[in-house]
XYZ file of N, CA, C and O in Angstrom:
636
model
N 2.231 -9.136 -52.931
C 2.537 -7.897 -52.249
C 1.328 -7.383 -51.482
O 1.437 -6.989 -50.338
N 0.153 -7.416 -52.127
C -1.062 -6.942 -51.482
C -1.401 -7.827 -50.280
O -1.866 -7.339 -49.255
N -1.141 -9.118 -50.380
C -1.421 -10.035 -49.285
C -0.547 -9.721 -48.071
O -1.021 -9.738 -46.943
N 0.732 -9.384 -48.303
C 1.624 -9.018 -47.203
C 1.109 -7.779 -46.484
O 1.137 -7.693 -45.273
N 0.610 -6.808 -47.242
C 0.092 -5.578 -46.650
C -1.168 -5.876 -45.833
O -1.345 -5.361 -44.744
N -2.024 -6.732 -46.344
C -3.261 -7.080 -45.643
C -2.952 -7.781 -44.322
O -3.591 -7.532 -43.315
N -1.953 -8.616 -44.288
C -1.569 -9.320 -43.057
C -0.829 -8.378 -42.121
O -1.053 -8.381 -40.914
N 0.030 -7.525 -42.630
C 0.841 -6.636 -41.805
C 0.017 -5.526 -41.160
O 0.279 -5.146 -40.027
N -0.987 -5.008 -41.840
C -1.772 -3.897 -41.307
C -2.484 -4.266 -40.003
O -2.380 -3.536 -39.011
N -3.209 -5.391 -39.934
C -3.843 -5.741 -38.660
C -2.826 -6.017 -37.553
O -3.049 -5.682 -36.394
N -1.710 -6.598 -37.891
C -0.676 -6.875 -36.888
C -0.132 -5.571 -36.310
O 0.070 -5.443 -35.102
N 0.085 -4.578 -37.166
C 0.579 -3.276 -36.705
C -0.461 -2.590 -35.826
O -0.131 -2.016 -34.788
N -1.725 -2.669 -36.226
C -2.798 -2.067 -35.431
C -2.878 -2.730 -34.060
O -3.056 -2.062 -33.043
N -2.749 -4.041 -34.020
C -2.778 -4.771 -32.755
C -1.609 -4.357 -31.865
O -1.767 -4.150 -30.669
N -0.437 -4.208 -32.447
C 0.741 -3.798 -31.680
C 0.549 -2.399 -31.106
O 0.867 -2.145 -29.942
N 0.002 -1.482 -31.892
C -0.238 -0.115 -31.416
C -1.297 -0.107 -30.313
O -1.158 0.594 -29.326
N -2.348 -0.891 -30.472
C -3.396 -0.963 -29.462
C -2.841 -1.539 -28.161
O -3.160 -1.063 -27.078
N -1.998 -2.549 -28.258
C -1.390 -3.148 -27.062
C -0.513 -2.136 -26.346
O -0.526 -2.043 -25.126
N 0.254 -1.369 -27.100
C 1.123 -0.355 -26.503
C 0.286 0.723 -25.822
O 0.611 1.175 -24.720
N -0.802 1.140 -26.446
C -1.667 2.154 -25.848
C -2.302 1.633 -24.560
O -2.375 2.335 -23.556
N -2.753 0.381 -24.557
C -3.355 -0.208 -23.369
C -2.322 -0.294 -22.246
O -2.614 0.011 -21.100
N -1.117 -0.682 -22.572
C -0.063 -0.811 -21.563
C 0.228 0.532 -20.914
O 0.493 0.612 -19.722
N 0.143 1.627 -21.678
C 0.402 2.938 -21.107
C -0.737 3.362 -20.179
O -0.527 4.103 -19.240
N -1.966 2.896 -20.432
C -3.100 3.268 -19.605
C -3.145 2.477 -18.302
O -3.704 2.925 -17.325
N -2.598 1.291 -18.264
C -2.625 0.444 -17.079
C -1.331 0.624 -16.300
O -0.280 0.205 -16.756
N -1.406 1.259 -15.107
C -0.177 1.430 -14.343
C 0.356 0.076 -13.886
O -0.410 -0.827 -13.575
N 1.666 -0.028 -13.846
C 2.299 -1.263 -13.401
C 2.093 -1.393 -11.901
O 2.262 -0.447 -11.144
N 1.684 -2.568 -11.489
C 1.521 -2.822 -10.066
C 2.859 -3.220 -9.460
O 3.574 -4.038 -10.020
N 3.174 -2.624 -8.325
C 4.393 -3.005 -7.615
C 4.175 -4.388 -7.009
O 3.051 -4.824 -6.804
N 5.257 -5.066 -6.708
C 5.122 -6.418 -6.147
C 5.534 -6.446 -4.673
O 5.882 -5.419 -4.087
N 5.479 -7.641 -4.094
C 5.773 -7.814 -2.687
C 7.178 -7.395 -2.284
O 7.368 -6.821 -1.217
N 8.148 -7.654 -3.146
C 9.523 -7.278 -2.780
C 9.681 -5.761 -2.732
O 10.399 -5.239 -1.879
N 8.996 -5.060 -3.617
C 9.050 -3.588 -3.594
C 8.335 -3.034 -2.367
O 8.797 -2.068 -1.754
N 7.216 -3.655 -1.987
C 6.485 -3.215 -0.797
C 7.325 -3.443 0.456
O 7.415 -2.567 1.326
N 7.949 -4.595 0.551
C 8.792 -4.894 1.720
C 9.988 -3.927 1.784
O 10.326 -3.430 2.865
N 10.592 -3.646 0.652
C 11.726 -2.705 0.616
C 11.279 -1.308 1.057
O 11.992 -0.626 1.802
N 10.078 -0.893 0.604
C 9.575 0.413 1.017
C 9.358 0.436 2.531
O 9.674 1.430 3.190
N 8.836 -0.649 3.094
C 8.612 -0.699 4.537
C 9.922 -0.513 5.301
O 9.960 0.186 6.314
N 11.000 -1.101 4.824
C 12.300 -0.930 5.493
C 12.731 0.534 5.461
O 13.283 1.048 6.447
N 12.455 1.232 4.358
C 12.748 2.674 4.279
C 11.850 3.468 5.222
O 12.277 4.459 5.817
N 10.598 3.045 5.352
C 9.654 3.703 6.256
C 10.176 3.635 7.692
O 10.161 4.636 8.417
N 10.638 2.480 8.096
C 11.169 2.303 9.449
C 12.283 3.302 9.709
O 12.298 3.989 10.736
N 13.207 3.417 8.765
C 14.321 4.366 8.905
C 13.815 5.803 9.028
O 14.282 6.561 9.875
N 12.859 6.183 8.177
C 12.328 7.556 8.199
C 11.661 7.869 9.533
O 11.853 8.953 10.085
N 10.862 6.943 10.045
C 10.156 7.182 11.308
C 11.154 7.313 12.451
O 10.993 8.157 13.326
N 12.208 6.515 12.435
C 13.204 6.580 13.501
C 14.001 7.889 13.473
O 14.414 8.376 14.513
N 14.179 8.475 12.284
C 14.933 9.728 12.172
C 14.092 10.911 12.654
O 14.548 11.713 13.472
N 12.864 11.042 12.152
C 11.990 12.154 12.528
C 10.554 11.752 12.224
O 10.077 11.948 11.110
N 9.889 11.191 13.198
C 8.565 10.606 12.937
C 7.536 11.629 12.475
O 6.747 11.341 11.590
N 7.506 12.838 13.055
C 6.506 13.829 12.629
C 6.700 14.221 11.167
O 5.739 14.308 10.401
N 7.929 14.438 10.791
C 8.238 14.766 9.392
C 7.894 13.578 8.488
O 7.352 13.761 7.401
N 8.194 12.375 8.946
C 7.899 11.176 8.159
C 6.392 11.021 7.953
O 5.934 10.803 6.828
N 5.606 11.165 9.024
C 4.150 11.023 8.889
C 3.588 12.076 7.941
O 2.707 11.779 7.138
N 4.092 13.291 8.019
C 3.647 14.349 7.111
C 3.962 13.977 5.664
O 3.122 14.119 4.772
N 5.156 13.469 5.435
C 5.571 13.047 4.096
C 4.687 11.894 3.598
O 4.219 11.915 2.456
N 4.405 10.921 4.450
C 3.563 9.794 4.062
C 2.146 10.266 3.720
O 1.547 9.808 2.753
N 1.624 11.194 4.519
C 0.268 11.695 4.288
C 0.135 12.478 2.992
O -0.936 12.502 2.396
N 1.215 13.092 2.560
C 1.184 13.812 1.288
C 1.310 12.860 0.104
O 1.085 13.253 -1.030
N 1.690 11.612 0.383
C 1.701 10.559 -0.630
C 2.492 10.882 -1.875
O 1.937 11.013 -2.945
N 3.754 11.002 -1.750
C 4.564 11.255 -2.927
C 5.973 10.749 -2.747
O 6.286 10.080 -1.762
N 6.792 11.083 -3.714
C 8.189 10.711 -3.646
C 8.389 9.217 -3.567
O 7.659 8.441 -4.172
N 9.345 8.818 -2.777
C 9.694 7.397 -2.705
C 8.747 6.585 -1.834
O 8.914 5.384 -1.689
N 7.723 7.228 -1.265
C 6.766 6.507 -0.434
C 5.407 6.340 -1.117
O 4.402 6.091 -0.472
N 5.430 6.477 -2.434
C 4.279 6.155 -3.261
C 4.846 5.621 -4.566
O 5.529 6.332 -5.297
N 4.607 4.344 -4.830
C 5.160 3.684 -6.005
C 4.021 2.934 -6.685
O 3.642 1.851 -6.244
N 3.457 3.535 -7.732
C 2.295 2.924 -8.361
C 1.169 2.878 -7.353
O 0.749 3.904 -6.839
N 0.714 1.689 -7.008
C -0.362 1.530 -6.037
C 0.127 1.072 -4.670
O -0.673 0.595 -3.861
N 1.422 1.196 -4.379
C 1.863 0.891 -3.011
C 2.152 2.203 -2.299
O 2.625 3.174 -2.884
N 1.815 2.217 -1.016
C 1.913 3.422 -0.206
C 2.052 3.000 1.254
O 1.857 1.839 1.608
N 2.327 3.965 2.109
C 2.563 3.739 3.535
C 1.295 4.038 4.337
O 0.550 4.963 3.997
N 1.090 3.285 5.406
C 0.103 3.653 6.426
C 0.730 3.372 7.786
O 1.539 2.454 7.931
N 0.409 4.200 8.773
C 0.936 4.019 10.126
C -0.175 4.245 11.143
O -1.073 5.061 10.923
N -0.076 3.510 12.253
C -1.049 3.623 13.348
C -0.308 3.738 14.671
O 0.867 3.367 14.773
N -1.014 4.228 15.671
C -0.481 4.186 17.022
C -0.443 2.731 17.461
O -1.410 1.998 17.257
N 0.655 2.292 18.048
C 0.776 0.888 18.452
C -0.188 0.557 19.592
O -0.710 -0.551 19.657
N -0.466 1.508 20.472
C -1.348 1.244 21.607
C -2.817 1.442 21.250
O -3.642 0.578 21.522
N -3.150 2.577 20.621
C -4.564 2.885 20.378
C -5.064 2.480 18.996
O -6.264 2.512 18.728
N -4.167 2.104 18.076
C -4.567 1.654 16.750
C -5.056 2.745 15.819
O -5.518 2.455 14.714
N -4.957 4.009 16.204
C -5.470 5.097 15.368
C -4.472 5.452 14.263
O -3.270 5.559 14.506
N -5.015 5.638 13.049
C -4.173 6.004 11.910
C -3.578 7.390 12.109
O -4.286 8.350 12.419
N -2.257 7.485 11.918
C -1.557 8.772 11.958
C -0.992 9.122 10.590
O -0.600 10.266 10.363
N -0.951 8.143 9.691
C -0.456 8.378 8.332
C -1.190 7.458 7.371
O -1.411 6.286 7.662
N -1.560 8.020 6.203
C -2.255 7.257 5.168
C -1.864 7.837 3.814
O -2.232 8.963 3.485
N -1.096 7.068 3.047
C -0.645 7.525 1.746
C -1.633 7.291 0.623
O -1.424 7.764 -0.488
N -2.739 6.594 0.878
C -3.744 6.290 -0.145
C -4.721 7.447 -0.231
O -5.468 7.724 0.713
N -4.763 8.124 -1.372
C -5.651 9.270 -1.561
C -7.120 8.889 -1.411
O -7.944 9.724 -1.060
N -7.473 7.624 -1.651
C -8.860 7.168 -1.520
C -9.217 6.745 -0.100
O -10.309 6.241 0.131
N -8.312 6.919 0.848
C -8.578 6.467 2.213
C -8.182 7.506 3.264
O -7.987 7.162 4.427
N -8.098 8.764 2.902
C -7.696 9.813 3.852
C -8.660 9.931 5.027
O -8.283 10.382 6.105
N -9.916 9.514 4.837
C -10.897 9.585 5.928
C -10.535 8.658 7.081
O -11.082 8.774 8.175
N -9.587 7.763 6.879
C -9.166 6.848 7.950
C -8.254 7.521 8.973
O -8.092 6.996 10.080
N -7.664 8.656 8.639
C -6.784 9.333 9.597
C -7.554 9.598 10.893
O -8.659 10.143 10.878
N -6.985 9.155 12.011
C -7.617 9.303 13.310
C -8.546 8.162 13.687
O -8.948 8.039 14.839
N -8.891 7.309 12.733
C -9.782 6.168 13.002
C -8.983 4.985 13.540
O -7.824 4.794 13.191
N -9.617 4.179 14.363
C -9.004 2.990 14.934
C -8.972 1.881 13.878
O -10.015 1.483 13.355
N -7.795 1.384 13.552
C -7.626 0.340 12.536
C -8.429 -0.909 12.884
O -8.886 -1.634 12.006
N -8.638 -1.168 14.169
C -9.340 -2.383 14.608
C -10.783 -2.438 14.133
O -11.387 -3.503 14.132
N -11.345 -1.317 13.709
C -12.743 -1.285 13.255
C -12.897 -1.691 11.791
O -14.021 -1.872 11.324
N -11.794 -1.847 11.068
C -11.875 -2.084 9.623
C -12.191 -3.531 9.265
O -11.590 -4.466 9.803
N -13.136 -3.662 8.338
C -13.479 -4.958 7.740
C -13.487 -4.750 6.230
O -13.794 -3.666 5.748
N -13.146 -5.800 5.488
C -13.170 -5.666 4.030
C -14.558 -6.008 3.492
O -15.498 -6.268 4.258
N -14.696 -6.003 2.184
C -15.992 -6.224 1.528
C -16.571 -7.606 1.824
O -17.783 -7.801 1.712
N -15.726 -8.551 2.226
C -16.215 -9.895 2.552
C -16.551 -10.031 4.037
O -16.997 -11.083 4.473
N -16.295 -8.978 4.811
C -16.547 -9.024 6.250
C -15.340 -9.411 7.077
O -15.422 -9.480 8.305
N -14.201 -9.667 6.432
C -12.989 -10.040 7.156
C -12.514 -8.860 8.005
O -12.336 -7.757 7.505
N -12.266 -9.091 9.289
C -11.803 -8.058 10.210
C -10.283 -7.901 10.096
O -9.532 -8.168 11.035
N -9.844 -7.426 8.936
C -8.404 -7.300 8.693
C -7.766 -6.248 9.579
O -6.577 -6.316 9.881
N -8.541 -5.279 10.028
C -7.999 -4.241 10.905
C -7.490 -4.815 12.211
O -6.469 -4.367 12.746
N -8.170 -5.822 12.721
C -7.716 -6.515 13.936
C -6.363 -7.183 13.687
O -5.488 -7.174 14.553
N -6.210 -7.769 12.494
C -4.944 -8.437 12.152
C -3.806 -7.424 12.018
O -2.678 -7.686 12.465
N -4.093 -6.278 11.402
C -3.070 -5.233 11.273
C -2.662 -4.731 12.653
O -1.468 -4.562 12.944
N -3.646 -4.507 13.515
C -3.356 -4.044 14.874
C -2.491 -5.071 15.615
O -1.480 -4.704 16.238
N -2.870 -6.346 15.537
C -2.110 -7.406 16.213
C -0.682 -7.475 15.679
O 0.271 -7.665 16.445
N -0.519 -7.306 14.361
C 0.825 -7.327 13.768
C 1.666 -6.170 14.302
O 2.862 -6.323 14.549
N 1.039 -5.021 14.503
C 1.742 -3.852 15.020
C 2.062 -3.919 16.502
O 2.794 -3.079 17.021
N 1.527 -4.899 17.192
C 1.800 -5.084 18.616
C 2.925 -6.087 18.858
O 3.409 -6.228 19.980
N 3.351 -6.771 17.814
C 4.445 -7.743 17.939
C 5.758 -7.004 18.192
O 5.838 -5.791 18.029
N 6.813 -7.731 18.550
C 8.101 -7.073 18.802
C 8.579 -6.255 17.594
O 8.345 -6.621 16.440
N 9.227 -5.156 17.905
C 9.745 -4.257 16.879
C 10.583 -5.017 15.853
O 11.432 -5.832 16.204
N 10.308 -4.753 14.569
C 11.060 -5.357 13.484
C 10.503 -6.666 12.966
O 10.901 -7.138 11.910
N 9.563 -7.290 13.687
C 8.945 -8.531 13.214
C 7.875 -8.167 12.181
O 6.908 -7.474 12.509
N 8.054 -8.608 10.956
C 7.150 -8.250 9.866
C 6.116 -9.352 9.661
O 6.461 -10.519 9.541
N 4.845 -8.949 9.638
C 3.721 -9.871 9.461
C 2.975 -9.515 8.187
O 2.787 -8.331 7.879
N 2.532 -10.529 7.443
C 1.726 -10.320 6.237
C 0.248 -10.433 6.590
O -0.151 -11.360 7.289
N -0.540 -9.471 6.097
C -1.989 -9.472 6.290
C -2.630 -9.313 4.913
O -2.301 -8.372 4.189
N -3.535 -10.222 4.550
C -4.205 -10.174 3.242
C -5.674 -9.815 3.419
O -6.341 -10.297 4.340
N -6.177 -8.956 2.495
C -7.554 -8.468 2.570
C -7.915 -7.757 1.272
O -7.094 -7.663 0.364
N -9.128 -7.225 1.191
C -9.561 -6.414 0.048
C -9.548 -4.954 0.464
O -10.000 -4.615 1.565
N -9.036 -4.076 -0.436
C -8.976 -2.646 -0.109
C -8.894 -1.836 -1.392
O -8.364 -2.301 -2.405
N -9.375 -0.607 -1.352
C -9.352 0.284 -2.516
C -7.929 0.725 -2.848
O -7.151 1.043 -1.953
N -7.629 0.755 -4.130
C -6.326 1.241 -4.602
C -6.340 2.770 -4.654
O -7.400 3.374 -4.783
N -5.165 3.402 -4.640
C -5.134 4.843 -4.859
C -5.667 5.213 -6.249
O -6.228 6.279 -6.438
N -5.521 4.305 -7.215
C -5.941 4.588 -8.588
C -7.372 4.131 -8.885
O -7.887 4.401 -9.959
N -8.021 3.432 -7.936
C -9.362 2.899 -8.173
C -10.026 2.601 -6.831
O -9.520 1.790 -6.065
N -11.148 3.241 -6.530
C -11.781 3.032 -5.223
C -12.464 1.673 -5.043
O -12.908 1.344 -3.950
N -12.519 0.852 -6.090
C -13.127 -0.475 -5.991
C -12.187 -1.414 -5.216
O -10.999 -1.482 -5.504
N -12.714 -2.159 -4.207
C -11.858 -3.068 -3.427
C -11.150 -4.108 -4.308
O -11.749 -4.666 -5.219
N -9.866 -4.323 -4.006
C -9.040 -5.277 -4.751
C -8.216 -6.091 -3.750
O -7.938 -5.625 -2.647
N -7.803 -7.311 -4.128
C -6.964 -8.113 -3.225
C -5.639 -7.415 -2.922
O -4.986 -6.896 -3.825
N -5.285 -7.400 -1.658
C -4.078 -6.707 -1.204
C -3.411 -7.519 -0.103
O -4.087 -8.154 0.704
N -2.094 -7.481 -0.067
C -1.324 -8.032 1.045
C -0.440 -6.927 1.575
O 0.268 -6.265 0.801
N -0.495 -6.706 2.890
C 0.343 -5.685 3.525
C 1.364 -6.323 4.440
O 1.079 -7.316 5.105
N 2.536 -5.731 4.449
C 3.583 -6.080 5.400
C 3.472 -5.053 6.520
O 3.516 -3.848 6.268
N 3.329 -5.519 7.755
C 3.114 -4.631 8.899
C 4.141 -4.948 9.975
O 4.429 -6.118 10.243
N 4.676 -3.892 10.607
C 5.632 -4.078 11.692
C 5.557 -2.917 12.674
O 5.152 -1.810 12.313
N 5.948 -3.187 13.873
C 6.105 -2.120 14.864
C 7.424 -1.423 14.544
O 8.445 -2.083 14.358
N 7.401 -0.092 14.487
C 8.628 0.621 14.116
C 9.352 1.210 15.323
O 10.540 1.501 15.243
N 8.624 1.435 16.418
C 9.234 1.891 17.669
C 8.232 1.621 18.788
O 7.242 0.920 18.576
N 8.465 2.161 19.972
C 7.561 1.889 21.096
C 6.139 2.387 20.854
O 5.188 1.850 21.409
N 5.987 3.423 20.026
C 4.707 4.099 19.901
C 3.924 3.832 18.617
O 2.722 4.057 18.582
N 4.598 3.397 17.545
C 3.925 3.311 16.244
C 4.213 2.008 15.492
O 5.252 1.383 15.678
N 3.249 1.666 14.648
C 3.384 0.532 13.718
C 3.091 1.074 12.328
O 2.266 1.981 12.159
N 3.751 0.525 11.325
C 3.526 0.964 9.947
C 3.403 -0.249 9.031
O 3.869 -1.340 9.373
N 2.813 -0.009 7.898
C 2.679 -1.059 6.913
C 2.775 -0.509 5.498
O 2.552 0.676 5.276
N 3.107 -1.392 4.602
C 3.123 -1.109 3.159
C 2.574 -2.358 2.491
O 2.997 -3.468 2.806
N 1.625 -2.178 1.607
C 1.024 -3.331 0.941
C 1.099 -3.226 -0.560
O 1.423 -2.181 -1.111
N 0.797 -4.317 -1.194
C 0.766 -4.363 -2.657
C -0.510 -5.059 -3.091
O -1.067 -5.876 -2.360
N -0.984 -4.688 -4.265
C -2.218 -5.253 -4.811
C -1.870 -6.371 -5.768
O -0.876 -6.324 -6.467
N -2.733 -7.376 -5.802
C -2.485 -8.548 -6.643
C -3.323 -8.486 -7.895
O -4.299 -7.818 -7.989
């Protein structure tokens, strides 16, 4: 009987510790969720772009899911008009083409080029970027598309 208790106690402690750790680590959204959010973003921008950009900038509701969020730029000038990442609000008004990741990759040029493609064509761009939950750069893939004549938007997920 005492042996069963000795074996069961550490197992129970391990289970409780695992549950506590799981609650502290937010679940990362995946690529299918990011792509689905982008399709919703397109619809929102087409209905009322100013209201949509304001909603994206406030970073909540259905346009913030764990560490996935929306960003939008001007299709011609590349300047950010919406940024759902609380750790990247300083990018609003900045030209996306100037962005490089921690390895020196000019991912901003790739995002800009993706936003210049025909409307509805979705391009994947991979790079390192800070999460809303952690300012340390992490691997990210964004889906980017032109949403109308004037704007391009993207939604990415962290790996």
